[in-house]
Amino acid sequence: EAGVAQSPRYKIIEKRQSVAFWCNPISGHATLYWYQQILGQGPKLLIQFQNNGVVDDSQLPKDRFSAERLKGVDSTLKIQPAKLEDSAVYLCASSLDVVPKSGNTIYFGEGSWLTVV
Amino acid sequence: SQQGEEDPQALSIQEGENATMNCSYKTSINNLQWYRQNSGRGLVHLILIRSNEREKHSGRLRVTLDTSKKSSSLLITASRAADTASYFCATMNSGYSTLTFGKGTMLLVSP
């Protein structure tokens, strides 16, 4: 079974530039997540989709971050304009079921590493 | 916000020894999960324990959950150098299927 695919793996941009990350979840997975992981910390949820609807985006800095999940499959996370503190790993994850489900296992991609200089 | 808090922040042991990591959380949960993250890689799911379970085993892993104390522990027996990684506990809340992670424990297993 193919895992969660993310691209690009690495990106270096200057502050105030824009960047976009792409995620292809595991086939058939209804729920898709974007997490931000700053070095030395645990992942923090940015946004959660169920199919193509947003469930939780309470921690997404909406003045500069946006995300969409067209047709309930692939998703794109965009940052514009980037700040130095956005340097982090952006992890995409997916799970099979629509909430709530006590046995949900969430599968993560390898992450997209962003450095803002 | 991060709900789970792992303890210790860092742990250094020799191959063959057991490693125990603890996790405390604040609000009621649906389940608790443990993940491993090797340096520069994504998160790998290790084990899930539901709120009505007290103990679970998977290979060399043993997880316990005490909902009255809002705490969990992960025991890795007979550790190997390949177990060197960061370990995160994550809680799934009762409302949505959102995972909230702690800051992790860095485990170093020396040959």
mmCIF file of C-alpha atoms in Angstrom, chain A residues 3-105:
data_model
loop_
_atom_site.group_PDB
_atom_site.id
_atom_site.type_symbol
_atom_site.label_atom_id
_atom_site.label_comp_id
_atom_site.label_asym_id
_atom_site.label_seq_id
_atom_site.Cartn_x
_atom_site.Cartn_y
_atom_site.Cartn_z
ATOM 1 C CA GLY A 3 1.935 5.806 1.874
ATOM 2 C CA VAL A 4 1.246 9.510 2.178
ATOM 3 C CA ALA A 5 3.217 11.360 -0.484
ATOM 4 C CA GLN A 6 4.512 14.884 -0.018
ATOM 5 C CA SER A 7 6.464 17.281 -2.177
ATOM 6 C CA PRO A 8 8.787 19.032 -2.266
ATOM 7 C CA ARG A 9 10.882 17.387 0.467
ATOM 8 C CA TYR A 10 13.047 20.446 0.964
ATOM 9 C CA LYS A 11 12.558 24.120 0.211
ATOM 10 C CA ILE A 12 14.606 27.210 1.032
ATOM 11 C CA ILE A 13 13.014 30.597 0.444
ATOM 12 C CA GLU A 14 13.586 34.179 1.488
ATOM 13 C CA LYS A 15 11.230 35.870 3.910
ATOM 14 C CA ARG A 16 8.201 37.449 2.287
ATOM 15 C CA GLN A 17 8.309 34.934 -0.566
ATOM 16 C CA SER A 18 5.598 32.330 -1.041
ATOM 17 C CA VAL A 19 5.738 28.550 -1.007
ATOM 18 C CA ALA A 20 3.323 25.714 -1.631
ATOM 19 C CA PHE A 21 3.395 22.129 -0.409
ATOM 20 C CA TRP A 22 1.481 19.269 -1.941
ATOM 21 C CA CYS A 23 0.119 16.138 -0.313
ATOM 22 C CA ASN A 24 -1.405 12.979 -1.749
ATOM 23 C CA PRO A 25 -3.004 10.899 1.021
ATOM 24 C CA ILE A 26 -3.399 7.150 1.124
ATOM 25 C CA SER A 27 -6.051 6.094 -1.363
ATOM 26 C CA GLY A 28 -9.533 6.065 0.128
ATOM 27 C CA HIS A 29 -8.634 7.992 3.265
ATOM 28 C CA ALA A 30 -11.348 10.458 4.148
ATOM 29 C CA THR A 31 -9.454 12.603 6.625
ATOM 30 C CA LEU A 32 -6.370 14.649 5.825
ATOM 31 C CA TYR A 33 -4.246 16.674 8.226
ATOM 32 C CA TRP A 34 -1.506 19.253 7.941
ATOM 33 C CA TYR A 35 0.835 19.553 10.926
ATOM 34 C CA GLN A 36 3.674 21.998 11.545
ATOM 35 C CA GLN A 37 6.681 20.697 13.458
ATOM 36 C CA ILE A 38 9.263 23.204 14.619
ATOM 37 C CA LEU A 39 12.683 21.748 15.449
ATOM 38 C CA GLY A 40 12.713 20.191 18.905
ATOM 39 C CA GLN A 41 8.951 20.286 19.331
ATOM 40 C CA GLY A 42 6.043 17.995 18.695
ATOM 41 C CA PRO A 43 3.801 18.442 15.663
ATOM 42 C CA LYS A 44 1.065 21.047 15.898
ATOM 43 C CA LEU A 45 -2.149 20.666 13.928
ATOM 44 C CA LEU A 46 -2.697 23.412 11.369
ATOM 45 C CA ILE A 47 -5.778 22.149 9.567
ATOM 46 C CA GLN A 48 -7.914 19.029 9.291
ATOM 47 C CA PHE A 49 -10.118 18.079 6.352
ATOM 48 C CA GLN A 50 -12.822 15.466 6.120
ATOM 49 C CA ASN A 51 -13.235 14.729 2.445
ATOM 50 C CA ASN A 52 -13.089 18.262 1.055
ATOM 51 C CA GLY A 53 -14.560 20.095 4.045
ATOM 52 C CA VAL A 54 -12.594 21.785 6.830
ATOM 53 C CA VAL A 55 -13.123 20.290 10.298
ATOM 54 C CA ASP A 56 -10.592 22.279 12.301
ATOM 55 C CA ASP A 57 -8.424 25.203 11.235
ATOM 56 C CA SER A 58 -8.326 26.994 14.572
ATOM 57 C CA GLN A 59 -4.508 27.032 14.697
ATOM 58 C CA LEU A 60 -3.929 28.004 11.090
ATOM 59 C CA PRO A 61 -2.487 31.542 10.791
ATOM 60 C CA LYS A 62 -5.027 32.569 8.226
ATOM 61 C CA ASP A 63 -3.388 35.882 7.410
ATOM 62 C CA ARG A 64 -0.558 34.002 5.691
ATOM 63 C CA PHE A 65 -1.455 30.307 5.511
ATOM 64 C CA SER A 66 -4.092 28.746 3.305
ATOM 65 C CA ALA A 67 -4.971 25.164 2.464
ATOM 66 C CA GLU A 68 -7.380 23.425 0.180
ATOM 67 C CA ARG A 69 -8.369 19.889 -0.613
ATOM 68 C CA LEU A 70 -9.988 19.761 -4.008
ATOM 69 C CA LYS A 71 -12.249 16.795 -4.790
ATOM 70 C CA GLY A 72 -11.500 15.334 -1.377
ATOM 71 C CA VAL A 73 -8.180 13.816 -2.415
ATOM 72 C CA ASP A 74 -4.959 15.831 -2.831
ATOM 73 C CA SER A 75 -4.255 18.883 -0.733
ATOM 74 C CA THR A 76 -2.105 21.979 -1.025
ATOM 75 C CA LEU A 77 -0.776 24.120 1.820
ATOM 76 C CA LYS A 78 0.396 27.611 0.909
ATOM 77 C CA ILE A 79 2.334 30.197 2.880
ATOM 78 C CA GLN A 80 2.353 33.775 1.631
ATOM 79 C CA PRO A 81 4.275 35.787 2.687
ATOM 80 C CA ALA A 82 6.666 33.570 4.640
ATOM 81 C CA LYS A 83 8.278 34.668 7.892
ATOM 82 C CA LEU A 84 11.450 33.402 9.525
ATOM 83 C CA GLU A 85 9.408 31.638 12.221
ATOM 84 C CA ASP A 86 7.694 29.520 9.558
ATOM 85 C CA SER A 87 10.882 27.455 9.255
ATOM 86 C CA ALA A 88 9.670 23.992 10.145
ATOM 87 C CA VAL A 89 8.705 20.612 8.818
ATOM 88 C CA TYR A 90 5.213 20.477 7.347
ATOM 89 C CA LEU A 91 3.738 17.042 7.811
ATOM 90 C CA CYS A 92 0.750 15.747 5.941
ATOM 91 C CA ALA A 93 -1.190 12.818 7.363
ATOM 92 C CA SER A 94 -4.314 10.865 6.548
ATOM 93 C CA SER A 95 -6.707 8.439 8.187
ATOM 94 C CA LEU A 96 -9.360 6.139 6.807
ATOM 95 C CA ASP A 97 -12.477 6.991 8.727
ATOM 96 C CA VAL A 98 -14.681 9.970 9.232
ATOM 97 C CA VAL A 99 -14.793 11.036 12.858
ATOM 98 C CA PRO A 100 -15.376 9.924 15.473
ATOM 99 C CA LYS A 101 -13.698 6.544 15.451
ATOM 100 C CA SER A 102 -11.848 5.166 18.426
ATOM 101 C CA GLY A 103 -9.515 3.008 16.367
ATOM 102 C CA ASN A 104 -8.305 5.653 13.939
ATOM 103 C CA THR A 105 -4.683 5.255 12.969
#
